[in-house]
Amino acid sequence: MRIDKNQINSLNKKALPDHRESFEYISQRLEGKGISVQKLVQKVQSFQIAIPSWALGTGGTRFGRFPGGGEPRTLEEKIDDVGLLHALNAGSGAISLHIPWDIPKDIAQIKAHAASHKLLFDAVNSNTFQDQADQEHSYKFGSLCHTDAQVRKQAVNHNLEVIRHGEALGSKSLTVWLADGSSFPGQMNFRKALQRTLDSLKEIYAGMPDDWKMFIEYKPYEPYFYHTVIQDWGTSHLLASQLGERAYTLVDLGHHLPNTNIEQIVATLMMQGKLGGFHFNDSKFGDDDLTVGAMKPYQLFLIFNELVEGMQDKESRNPYPAWMIDASHNLKDPMEDLLQSVEAIQLAYAQALLVDRQALEDAREANDPVLAQEILQDAFRTDVRPLIAEARMQADAALDPVAAFRKLNVRENLVRERGKKSMATGL
Amino acid sequence: MRIDKNQINSLNKKALPDHRESFEYISQRLEGKGISVQKLVQKVQSFQIAIPSWALGTGGTRFGRFPGGGEPRTLEEKIDDVGLLHALNAGSGAISLHIPWDIPKDIAQIKAHAASHKLLFDAVNSNTFQDQADQEHSYKFGSLCHTDAQVRKQAVNHNLEVIRHGEALGSKSLTVWLADGSSFPGQMNFRKALQRTLDSLKEIYAGMPDDWKMFIEYKPYEPYFYHTVIQDWGTSHLLASQLGERAYTLVDLGHHLPNTNIEQIVATLMMQGKLGGFHFNDSKFGDDDLTVGAMKPYQLFLIFNELVEGMQDKESRNPYPAWMIDASHNLKDPMEDLLQSVEAIQLAYAQALLVDRQALEDAREANDPVLAQEILQDAFRTDVRPLIAEARMQADAALDPVAAFRKLNVRENLVRERGKKSMATGL
Amino acid sequence: MRIDKNQINSLNKKALPDHRESFEYISQRLEGKGISVQKLVQKVQSFQIAIPSWALGTGGTRFGRFPGGGEPRTLEEKIDDVGLLHALNAGSGAISLHIPWDIPKDIAQIKAHAASHKLLFDAVNSNTFQDQADQEHSYKFGSLCHTDAQVRKQAVNHNLEVIRHGEALGSKSLTVWLADGSSFPGQMNFRKALQRTLDSLKEIYAGMPDDWKMFIEYKPYEPYFYHTVIQDWGTSHLLASQLGERAYTLVDLGHHLPNTNIEQIVATLMMQGKLGGFHFNDSKFGDDDLTVGAMKPYQLFLIFNELVEGMQDKESRNPYPAWMIDASHNLKDPMEDLLQSVEAIQLAYAQALLVDRQALEDAREANDPVLAQEILQDAFRTDVRPLIAEARMQADAALDPVAAFRKLNVRENLVRERGKKSMATGL
Amino acid sequence: MRIDKNQINSLNKKALPDHRESFEYISQRLEGKGISVQKLVQKVQSFQIAIPSWALGTGGTRFGRFPGGGEPRTLEEKIDDVGLLHALNAGSGAISLHIPWDIPKDIAQIKAHAASHKLLFDAVNSNTFQDQADQEHSYKFGSLCHTDAQVRKQAVNHNLEVIRHGEALGSKSLTVWLADGSSFPGQMNFRKALQRTLDSLKEIYAGMPDDWKMFIEYKPYEPYFYHTVIQDWGTSHLLASQLGERAYTLVDLGHHLPNTNIEQIVATLMMQGKLGGFHFNDSKFGDDDLTVGAMKPYQLFLIFNELVEGMQDKESRNPYPAWMIDASHNLKDPMEDLLQSVEAIQLAYAQALLVDRQALEDAREANDPVLAQEILQDAFRTDVRPLIAEARMQADAALDPVAAFRKLNVRENLVRERGKKSMATGL
């Protein structure tokens, strides 16, 4: 299934009068404050969020999985799904592949396929947290940190292979999420495991093309329940610093202990020029991988407040970060979930762009927390939905993507094409 | 494979001089304090912990599973495994079945098989958190709490069927763990979901034989990540109170928010006569389902301190609780893990029995927290391993069960019998 | 200092054109959806939040306190401060007294003073968590739960005295926050402590006038760090159920373990007819007592979503709850902090009133979490500030209370009247 | 009051037969495993833990303080109290001063006084989290991170003054605990606050004598409740790395988010040669500052397991860490609490020394978590109390320090000398 511009235009037409009204109202309010609405709209348009190939199927927990229908069966179909999303929201113009789930067979054909959807290939992801059927050594007790040099070698080689696939597709970065850790006190030598991880990463780093970046994720627990080798941003930053200039920390919103001040971590990493990328999702308890903005939209806004400030900081050496959604769709239709997620990200970004930075800095210099809060909450409380809708409409996408998804019967069409019991590869 | 008394005796013989020495030392110390060591040993012997049928295979997480070999392929083989454990430690003389994973075909044969291992059938467990292949309605959006009366009916009927299976085997209780909940704000009406759950439980309660008990678990999150219908002991207690005299709360150690004072919950429930049973495991982050005592042995001791006090309380209406291990063995050999767990439980129980209760109450009355701590820690710091070993030896079990398991090549034998790729049913 | 209607009117006049514009816009949008804006405005107006007498001075932590100036030195001045707030926001028309910090000497005069500010006396609060200079027995090791009957008697009598003071002033409820607990395992007998607490509460309950209610707070920790007698809603509910019909649970937002689903607790309590009152504040780590809405505004909205649903439920036996702010103002000007808090509460309330309940129930019945989220977030994302401002303006209060507070130099005036080093009594 | 060797000897004499018996038993067991008991005893003897001067009085919370009697009124009396502790346990041979609470007037006299108790002066501690009466600028909104250069200068100068006091007394290190942070989103610019902190620390670092070390604490929250400038080990390590070779991270056990794997942090810091010191206490919820070992003795053991391994690592550049207790004694007698704490530390240290490191490494290499756990728990379950008692007795201290403290009526004597209402300076 492909969505036609005309289909979207015709849906938009009905909603247009209402949209016009609200967009004009907000435009007038913001212009009155000296804010260029068209610049805002352009910024939102150019903010593109990569969709991971594994997020297009139904996720699950260790207690079970309740699959939906019409899930993509091949890499091509995953690209199709991201293409559909991008047609609807004009904000998800990239796909992030996961090897070995998405090994492309015919590179040229896959590139053309993605291009036909106006999609780029974002960071490629390696997987050393599961055993593949044909694998010689098991990762049960770790991969890059393993006590056995053979296992480490296998894991390093897998990462090098992932880089080769990515290079062929035009990716420019490798994301390493390392589950490696232990579940029992005593099981692993913390120090040696970290040293071996560093040594393995050095080999991978050396195998990256010169214009590539490495993104190193951290996570406090799961799938191991006592110790994770890269347990926090401090450890990731330590590794990235020792690896070299093109190694960076990647922040996944769900990978923190309860009550962590994530926005402060973001600010610190950007200050050090070491924030490489971002995985968006939301959570209440752990790495719940829920729809972005479903649980703590104000936290998301505060994080974007730091991202915007960091990106506007002229002294910063931090590169433009890679943006990706990383969620698990256990209950919602994966595509609807992704549409809601992209919208939540765009709203938080737009609100952060509204913050009067000079006034905020003045309030900070004056140690006036009441005023600082008023400034931030003024931005957050502003209903910026018409701005996002306008950004989409100007890019030929839907004023209301979720509604369009339903009105165009996207899922029903996919079920018809792929069957009720199709199963996405991956998690 | 069966373990012969003689095999164990011959292993014990070598370790006997060392054991004698340490047992005599501790006996002399304790008798010097007026404690009857033989009574202690008997209490440990009569403390039997049920093994759940699903704990005999390798567990996993949503990120993968790394199976071992020789896992039990049938209910008979699961019973065999528990029999092997009981032969080694004389402390796990019961098995807790999970329906539909363990539906017995020939009741008489299964009962005889269990009896040949000296095993009883503990509480039976229903499962409405997964969809079975032949199931009419899905539990994706709940079971006993579902909006659709048809789904609730199906789930109620399943529980009634579980009771029938349990009755045939001689079980006397039903454990209901209800995953039911929601992952997104707004998804479910809290109030209606709780009301429907209560109504469904009433139907199940009405279907229990007169001498049966119902145990209601609670859990704050997972597999749903926003709301769980029975989120805490307060909710479970509310339901149990409204259901009737034979409905009780069941405490699973891993089912609490960070930092919960679990021992206080245990004390409160026993005070109300409403603690029905216990699921043992250990955890650092969430429902990690690790080996009992692997992470917080002092907390385990404090819990047993309350259990012992509650069981000794003559005014208490609380029945003798049901004890079960509920863990997931992702890395360790499941049987070795269970042997370590049973030992940790026995140690904590024995240490709690050592607490000088009169002195403790005196210190409490005097508001002397220094002395109260000295009294508790004196018990906890005592090396009671020889008492447990003696309890085992007197019951023809192994002085050191894990060592015996390895010396007798139990796993190797099971792999030979069942194959390297056998797969336990269930989680 | 008193604020004159004219002063406010003249401030409002300048902001009026801007307000008119935004109010008309939102009115038109909402009326277009069939929502009566004037009814909304009236509901917001009639929602009155009590200010606790102790929140008018600078708070602190165990590490220190950084007082501001112009703090109220007497009960009269505390009433004056609440009067100033109510003049500014027309939403804080009640004061909640804390005994012994606020014992009124001349009842008639105090009542007249409050009436002159159009203030009512909300729940009275007892204090058995601190020792007063002239006190016979210490509460170091508890009050209502104490091992010593003399201490319990003293604490019961104090509560009875608080009731007498409240009765004289026209209060209709007693809030009992019991710090009682222990900091070390073993220190206290959980069971006996709970029993003694229940017995003491029974004496207090018996001493309440027939038209009074008792509100029982719960809290997991602090000032004790191992065990708190009333640790959670389950324990509070247990006590309230055993005390009688006029005993209720009171929910303080900061009194929960990390990640607790508070809105679910609210729903459950209202379902049982046992939610008596609410203490508003916000927090990131523990009982941080920050400005309401400063940290998790979406959670606040979700809680109001349950409150509104519970209050609209015609079958509910739950009385109209008591609303109070309970915060600690360590850094912000206490009065500015309270103005921000009241506004945040009103915003969340108004947003919850916007939720299309029929559509939400339909989405729930259809198990459509995507749609349920769209419905909730549509309400939350709506900029309802003009509605709140209108509610204030119609009640002769300020369109922008914080701005008015500053423009009218309220704090400067109070410092002039009371001095730079005045010190509020209490925390 | 001073405790005489003869007093202790006469108390020990009564307990000696019992001690001999248990010490001989454990000695025989350990020697049988090839462990030199006398070496163990010596290691325990040479492990000295500093007592902070502020821990000798009753602590409190924001809700109140319940002081005991006989608290030290002067620096001399604080030194006396540590002297009494050291006489009883021979394990607390150092005192750590806090400026401005403990500014020595007559250096020579104070040094002689400490020497008469065989006490050394450990790290000195600065205080920029409270305002002193005569202070020009307030630290309400930060100190080393403050927006105002004047405030930063004042805080830097204070630290330089602390160094001068320490130098005079023979200290060799400065501990900087920086409360600096903010309580509201937006209040502070994270990046600028961290930069200003680094700049201020550079000035202090430059002012340290060449043989001094700087220890930088971290803490996630309290007294600020949104953001703390040095929120975690990663931030402390970043600062220490940028400051220079003699700047180190200091770990306080209570300064972590829920569920943090602290032992892993310890291992990582030692691996980097950057663990400077340790503050011991215990906690259940936050920075509860309870008696060491009162809550999580196994965690304490696991931490010592890393410390011992790190100290034995010949390739490590990490200096010998500074050990200090940092607790708050709200309920227990402060001196009894400290005696219990020192004992808990010594027990954990001795148990960690018992770990068979070669066997542990072998189990790790073999990926055998069952065996690794057996090895660790074998050490932890060993009753090493006789070893600690022996270490004390050989150093003329008490076999049972808490019992001796009570039998010698130490507190009663201090009350007689100092009065019932004496009040320790500081927290």
Coordinates of N, CA, C and O in Angstrom, one line a residue, chain B residues 141 146-147 184-192 194-196 226-235 237-238 242 257-261 263-265 267-268 270-272 298 302 306 309 313 360-361 363-365 367 369 372-373 376, chain C residues 141 146-147 184-192 194-196 226-235 237-238 242 257-261 263-265 267-268 271-272 298 302 306 309 313 360-361 363-365 367 369 372-373 376:
Chain B
F141 N -6.1 -7.6 26.3 CA -6.6 -6.4 27.0 C -7.2 -6.8 28.4 O -8.2 -6.2 28.8
H146 N -11.7 -7.9 32.0 CA -12.0 -7.4 30.6 C -13.3 -6.7 30.4 O -14.3 -7.0 31.1
T147 N -13.4 -5.8 29.5 CA -14.6 -5.1 29.2 C -15.7 -6.1 28.6 O -16.9 -5.8 28.8
F184 N -1.2 2.5 29.2 CA -1.3 3.9 28.8 C -2.4 4.6 29.7 O -3.5 4.0 29.9
P185 N -2.0 5.8 30.1 CA -3.1 6.6 30.8 C -4.3 6.7 30.0 O -4.2 6.9 28.8
G186 N -5.4 6.4 30.6 CA -6.7 6.5 29.9 C -7.2 5.2 29.4 O -8.4 5.0 29.2
Q187 N -6.3 4.3 29.2 CA -6.7 3.0 28.5 C -7.8 2.3 29.2 O -8.7 1.8 28.6
M188 N -7.7 2.3 30.5 CA -8.7 1.4 31.2 C -9.4 2.3 32.3 O -8.8 3.2 32.9
N189 N -10.6 2.0 32.6 CA -11.3 2.6 33.7 C -10.9 1.9 35.0 O -11.3 0.7 35.2
F190 N -10.1 2.5 35.9 CA -9.6 1.8 37.0 C -10.7 1.2 37.9 O -10.6 0.0 38.3
R191 N -11.7 1.9 38.1 CA -12.8 1.5 39.0 C -13.6 0.4 38.4 O -13.8 -0.6 39.1
K192 N -13.9 0.5 37.2 CA -14.7 -0.6 36.5 C -13.9 -1.9 36.4 O -14.4 -3.0 36.6
L194 N -11.6 -2.9 38.4 CA -11.5 -3.5 39.7 C -12.8 -4.2 40.1 O -12.8 -5.3 40.6
Q195 N -13.9 -3.5 39.7 CA -15.2 -4.1 40.0 C -15.4 -5.4 39.2 O -15.9 -6.4 39.8
R196 N -15.1 -5.4 38.0 CA -15.2 -6.6 37.1 C -14.3 -7.7 37.7 O -14.7 -8.9 37.7
Y226 N 1.6 0.7 33.0 CA 1.1 1.9 33.6 C 0.3 1.5 34.8 O 0.5 2.1 35.9
H227 N -0.6 0.6 34.7 CA -1.5 0.2 35.8 C -1.7 -1.3 35.8 O -1.8 -1.9 34.8
T228 N -1.7 -1.8 37.0 CA -2.1 -3.2 37.2 C -3.3 -3.3 38.1 O -3.3 -2.5 39.1
V229 N -4.3 -4.0 37.7 CA -5.5 -4.0 38.5 C -5.3 -4.2 40.0 O -5.8 -3.5 40.8
I230 N -4.5 -5.3 40.3 CA -4.2 -5.6 41.7 C -2.8 -5.1 41.9 O -1.8 -5.9 41.8
Q231 N -2.6 -3.8 42.2 CA -1.3 -3.2 42.1 C -0.5 -3.4 43.4 O 0.7 -3.3 43.4
D232 N -1.2 -3.7 44.5 CA -0.4 -3.7 45.8 C -1.2 -4.6 46.8 O -2.3 -5.0 46.5
W233 N -0.6 -4.7 48.0 CA -1.2 -5.6 49.0 C -2.6 -5.0 49.4 O -3.5 -5.8 49.7
G234 N -2.7 -3.7 49.4 CA -3.9 -3.1 49.8 C -5.1 -3.5 48.9 O -6.2 -3.8 49.4
T235 N -4.8 -3.5 47.6 CA -5.9 -3.9 46.7 C -6.2 -5.4 46.8 O -7.4 -5.8 46.8
H237 N -5.8 -7.2 49.5 CA -6.5 -7.3 50.7 C -8.0 -6.9 50.6 O -8.9 -7.5 51.2
L238 N -8.2 -5.8 49.9 CA -9.6 -5.4 49.7 C -10.4 -6.5 49.0 O -11.5 -6.8 49.4
Q242 N -13.5 -8.8 50.6 CA -14.8 -8.8 50.0 C -15.2 -10.2 49.5 O -16.4 -10.5 49.3
L257 N 7.3 -2.0 44.7 CA 8.0 -0.9 44.2 C 9.3 -0.7 44.9 O 9.5 -1.3 46.0
P258 N 10.3 0.0 44.4 CA 11.6 0.2 45.1 C 11.4 0.6 46.5 O 10.6 1.5 46.8
N259 N 12.2 0.0 47.4 CA 12.3 0.3 48.8 C 11.1 0.0 49.7 O 11.1 0.4 50.9
T260 N 10.2 -0.7 49.2 CA 9.0 -1.1 50.0 C 9.5 -1.9 51.2 O 10.4 -2.8 51.1
N261 N 8.9 -1.7 52.3 CA 9.1 -2.4 53.6 C 8.2 -3.7 53.5 O 7.1 -3.6 54.0
E263 N 8.6 -6.6 55.0 CA 8.3 -7.3 56.2 C 7.2 -6.7 57.0 O 6.4 -7.4 57.7
Q264 N 7.0 -5.4 56.8 CA 5.8 -4.8 57.5 C 4.5 -5.2 56.9 O 3.5 -5.4 57.6
I265 N 4.5 -5.4 55.6 CA 3.3 -5.9 54.9 C 3.0 -7.3 55.4 O 1.8 -7.6 55.7
A267 N 3.7 -8.6 58.3 CA 3.2 -8.5 59.7 C 1.8 -8.0 59.7 O 1.0 -8.6 60.4
T268 N 1.5 -7.0 58.9 CA 0.1 -6.5 58.8 C -0.9 -7.5 58.3 O -2.0 -7.7 58.9
M270 N -0.6 -10.8 58.4 CA -0.7 -11.9 59.4 C -1.6 -11.4 60.6 O -2.4 -12.1 61.1
M271 N -1.4 -10.1 60.9 CA -2.2 -9.6 62.0 C -3.7 -9.6 61.6 O -4.6 -9.8 62.5
Q272 N -4.0 -9.4 60.3 CA -5.4 -9.4 59.9 C -5.9 -10.9 59.6 O -7.0 -11.1 59.1
Y298 N 19.6 -10.2 54.2 CA 19.2 -9.6 55.5 C 17.7 -9.3 55.4 O 16.9 -9.5 56.4
L302 N 14.7 -10.7 57.8 CA 13.8 -9.8 58.5 C 12.3 -10.2 58.2 O 11.4 -10.2 59.0
E306 N 9.4 -11.8 60.9 CA 8.0 -11.6 61.0 C 7.1 -12.8 60.9 O 6.1 -13.0 61.6
E309 N 7.4 -14.8 64.0 CA 6.6 -14.1 65.1 C 5.1 -14.3 64.8 O 4.4 -14.6 65.8
D313 N 2.4 -16.4 67.2 CA 1.4 -15.6 67.8 C 0.1 -16.4 68.1 O -0.6 -16.8 67.2
L360 N 14.0 -9.4 72.7 CA 13.6 -8.4 71.6 C 12.4 -7.6 72.1 O 12.4 -6.4 71.9
E361 N 11.4 -8.2 72.6 CA 10.2 -7.5 73.0 C 10.6 -6.5 74.2 O 10.1 -5.4 74.3
A363 N 13.5 -5.1 74.6 CA 14.2 -4.0 74.0 C 13.3 -3.0 73.4 O 13.4 -1.8 73.4
R364 N 12.2 -3.6 72.7 CA 11.2 -2.7 72.1 C 10.5 -1.9 73.1 O 10.2 -0.7 72.9
E365 N 10.1 -2.6 74.2 CA 9.3 -1.9 75.2 C 10.2 -0.8 75.8 O 9.6 0.3 76.2
N367 N 12.3 0.9 74.2 CA 12.7 1.8 73.1 C 14.2 1.9 73.0 O 14.8 3.0 73.0
P369 N 16.7 0.9 70.4 CA 17.0 0.3 69.0 C 18.4 -0.3 68.9 O 18.6 -1.2 68.1
A372 N 17.9 -3.8 70.3 CA 17.1 -4.6 69.3 C 17.9 -5.0 68.1 O 17.8 -6.1 67.7
Q373 N 18.7 -4.1 67.6 CA 19.6 -4.4 66.5 C 20.6 -5.5 66.9 O 20.9 -6.4 66.1
L376 N 18.8 -8.9 66.8 CA 18.5 -9.4 65.5 C 19.8 -9.8 64.8 O 19.9 -10.9 64.2
Chain C
F141 N 10.1 8.3 70.3 CA 9.8 7.0 69.8 C 8.4 6.7 69.6 O 7.8 5.6 69.7
H146 N 3.0 4.6 70.7 CA 4.1 4.5 71.6 C 3.9 3.3 72.6 O 2.7 2.9 72.8
T147 N 4.9 2.7 73.0 CA 4.8 1.6 73.9 C 4.3 2.0 75.3 O 3.7 1.2 76.0
F184 N 15.2 1.5 62.5 CA 16.0 0.3 62.5 C 15.3 -1.0 62.6 O 14.3 -1.1 63.4
P185 N 15.6 -1.9 61.7 CA 15.0 -3.3 61.8 C 15.0 -3.7 63.3 O 16.1 -3.6 63.9
G186 N 13.9 -4.2 63.7 CA 13.8 -4.7 65.1 C 13.3 -3.7 66.1 O 12.8 -4.1 67.2
Q187 N 13.5 -2.5 65.8 CA 13.2 -1.4 66.8 C 11.8 -1.5 67.3 O 11.5 -1.3 68.5
M188 N 10.8 -1.7 66.4 CA 9.4 -1.7 66.8 C 8.7 -3.0 66.4 O 9.1 -3.5 65.4
N189 N 7.8 -3.4 67.2 CA 6.9 -4.5 66.8 C 5.8 -3.9 65.9 O 4.9 -3.2 66.3
F190 N 5.9 -4.3 64.6 CA 5.0 -3.7 63.6 C 3.5 -3.9 64.0 O 2.7 -3.0 63.9
R191 N 3.2 -5.1 64.4 CA 1.9 -5.5 64.7 C 1.3 -4.7 65.9 O 0.2 -4.1 65.9
K192 N 2.1 -4.7 67.0 CA 1.6 -4.0 68.2 C 1.5 -2.5 68.0 O 0.6 -1.8 68.5
L194 N 0.8 -1.0 65.2 CA -0.4 -0.7 64.5 C -1.6 -0.8 65.3 O -2.6 0.0 65.3
Q195 N -1.6 -1.9 66.2 CA -2.8 -2.1 67.1 C -2.9 -0.9 68.1 O -4.0 -0.4 68.3
R196 N -1.8 -0.4 68.6 CA -1.9 0.7 69.6 C -2.4 2.0 68.8 O -3.1 2.8 69.4
Y226 N 13.0 3.5 58.4 CA 12.9 2.1 58.1 C 11.4 1.7 58.0 O 11.0 1.0 57.0
H227 N 10.6 2.2 58.9 CA 9.2 1.7 59.0 C 8.4 2.9 59.4 O 8.8 3.7 60.3
T228 N 7.2 3.1 58.8 CA 6.3 4.1 59.2 C 5.0 3.3 59.5 O 4.6 2.5 58.7
V229 N 4.4 3.6 60.7 CA 3.2 2.8 61.1 C 2.1 2.8 60.0 O 1.6 1.7 59.6
I230 N 1.8 4.0 59.5 CA 0.8 4.1 58.4 C 1.6 4.3 57.1 O 1.8 5.4 56.7
Q231 N 2.1 3.2 56.5 CA 3.1 3.4 55.4 C 2.4 3.6 54.1 O 3.1 4.1 53.2
D232 N 1.2 3.2 53.9 CA 0.6 3.3 52.5 C -0.9 3.4 52.6 O -1.5 3.4 53.7
W233 N -1.5 3.6 51.5 CA -3.0 3.8 51.5 C -3.7 2.6 52.1 O -4.8 2.7 52.7
G234 N -3.1 1.4 51.8 CA -3.7 0.2 52.3 C -3.9 0.2 53.8 O -4.9 -0.2 54.4
T235 N -2.8 0.7 54.5 CA -2.8 0.7 56.0 C -3.8 1.8 56.4 O -4.6 1.6 57.4
H237 N -6.4 2.9 54.9 CA -7.7 2.4 54.6 C -8.2 1.4 55.6 O -9.4 1.3 56.0
L238 N -7.3 0.5 56.0 CA -7.6 -0.5 57.0 C -8.0 0.2 58.3 O -9.0 -0.2 58.9
Q242 N -11.8 0.4 60.0 CA -12.1 -0.1 61.4 C -12.5 1.0 62.3 O -13.1 0.7 63.4
L257 N 6.1 5.8 47.3 CA 7.3 5.2 46.8 C 7.5 5.6 45.4 O 6.6 6.0 44.7
P258 N 8.8 5.5 44.9 CA 9.0 5.9 43.5 C 8.1 5.1 42.5 O 7.8 3.9 42.7
N259 N 7.5 5.8 41.5 CA 6.7 5.2 40.4 C 5.3 4.8 40.8 O 4.7 4.2 40.0
T260 N 4.9 5.0 42.0 CA 3.5 4.7 42.4 C 2.5 5.3 41.4 O 2.6 6.4 41.1
N261 N 1.5 4.5 41.1 CA 0.4 5.0 40.3 C -0.6 5.6 41.3 O -1.5 4.9 41.8
E263 N -2.9 8.0 40.8 CA -4.3 8.2 40.3 C -5.1 6.9 40.5 O -6.3 7.0 40.7
Q264 N -4.5 5.8 40.4 CA -5.2 4.5 40.6 C -5.7 4.4 42.1 O -6.8 4.0 42.4
I265 N -4.8 4.9 43.0 CA -5.2 4.9 44.4 C -6.4 5.8 44.6 O -7.3 5.4 45.4
A267 N -8.7 6.6 42.5 CA -9.9 5.9 42.0 C -10.4 4.8 42.9 O -11.6 4.7 43.1
T268 N -9.5 4.0 43.4 CA -9.9 3.0 44.3 C -10.5 3.5 45.6 O -11.6 3.0 46.0
M271 N -13.9 4.8 44.9 CA -14.8 3.7 44.7 C -15.3 3.1 46.0 O -16.4 2.7 46.1
Q272 N -14.4 3.1 47.0 CA -14.8 2.6 48.3 C -15.5 3.7 49.2 O -15.8 3.4 50.3
Y298 N 1.5 16.4 34.1 CA 0.6 15.4 33.4 C 0.1 14.4 34.5 O -1.1 14.1 34.4
L302 N -3.8 13.7 35.4 CA -4.4 12.3 35.4 C -5.1 12.1 36.8 O -6.1 11.4 36.8
E306 N -9.2 11.4 37.5 CA -9.9 10.5 38.4 C -10.8 11.2 39.4 O -11.9 10.7 39.7
E309 N -13.9 12.3 37.6 CA -14.8 11.1 37.3 C -15.4 10.6 38.6 O -16.6 10.3 38.6
D313 N -19.5 10.6 39.5 CA -20.1 9.2 39.6 C -21.3 9.3 40.6 O -21.1 9.5 41.8
L360 N -14.3 8.8 26.0 CA -13.3 8.1 26.7 C -13.8 6.7 27.1 O -13.1 5.7 26.8
E361 N -15.0 6.6 27.6 CA -15.6 5.3 28.0 C -15.8 4.5 26.7 O -15.5 3.2 26.8
A363 N -13.9 4.5 24.0 CA -12.6 4.0 23.6 C -12.2 2.9 24.5 O -11.6 1.9 24.1
R364 N -12.5 3.0 25.8 CA -12.1 2.0 26.8 C -12.9 0.7 26.5 O -12.3 -0.4 26.5
E365 N -14.2 0.9 26.2 CA -14.9 -0.3 25.9 C -14.4 -1.0 24.7 O -14.5 -2.3 24.6
N367 N -11.4 -1.1 23.8 CA -9.9 -1.4 24.0 C -9.1 -0.7 23.0 O -8.3 -1.4 22.3
P369 N -6.4 1.9 23.1 CA -5.6 2.8 23.9 C -5.1 4.0 23.1 O -4.8 5.0 23.7
A372 N -7.9 6.5 23.4 CA -8.1 6.9 24.8 C -7.0 8.0 25.1 O -7.2 9.0 25.7
Q373 N -5.8 7.7 24.6 CA -4.7 8.6 24.8 C -4.9 9.9 24.0 O -4.7 11.0 24.6
L376 N -7.4 12.0 26.1 CA -6.9 12.6 27.3 C -5.9 13.7 26.9 O -5.9 14.8 27.5

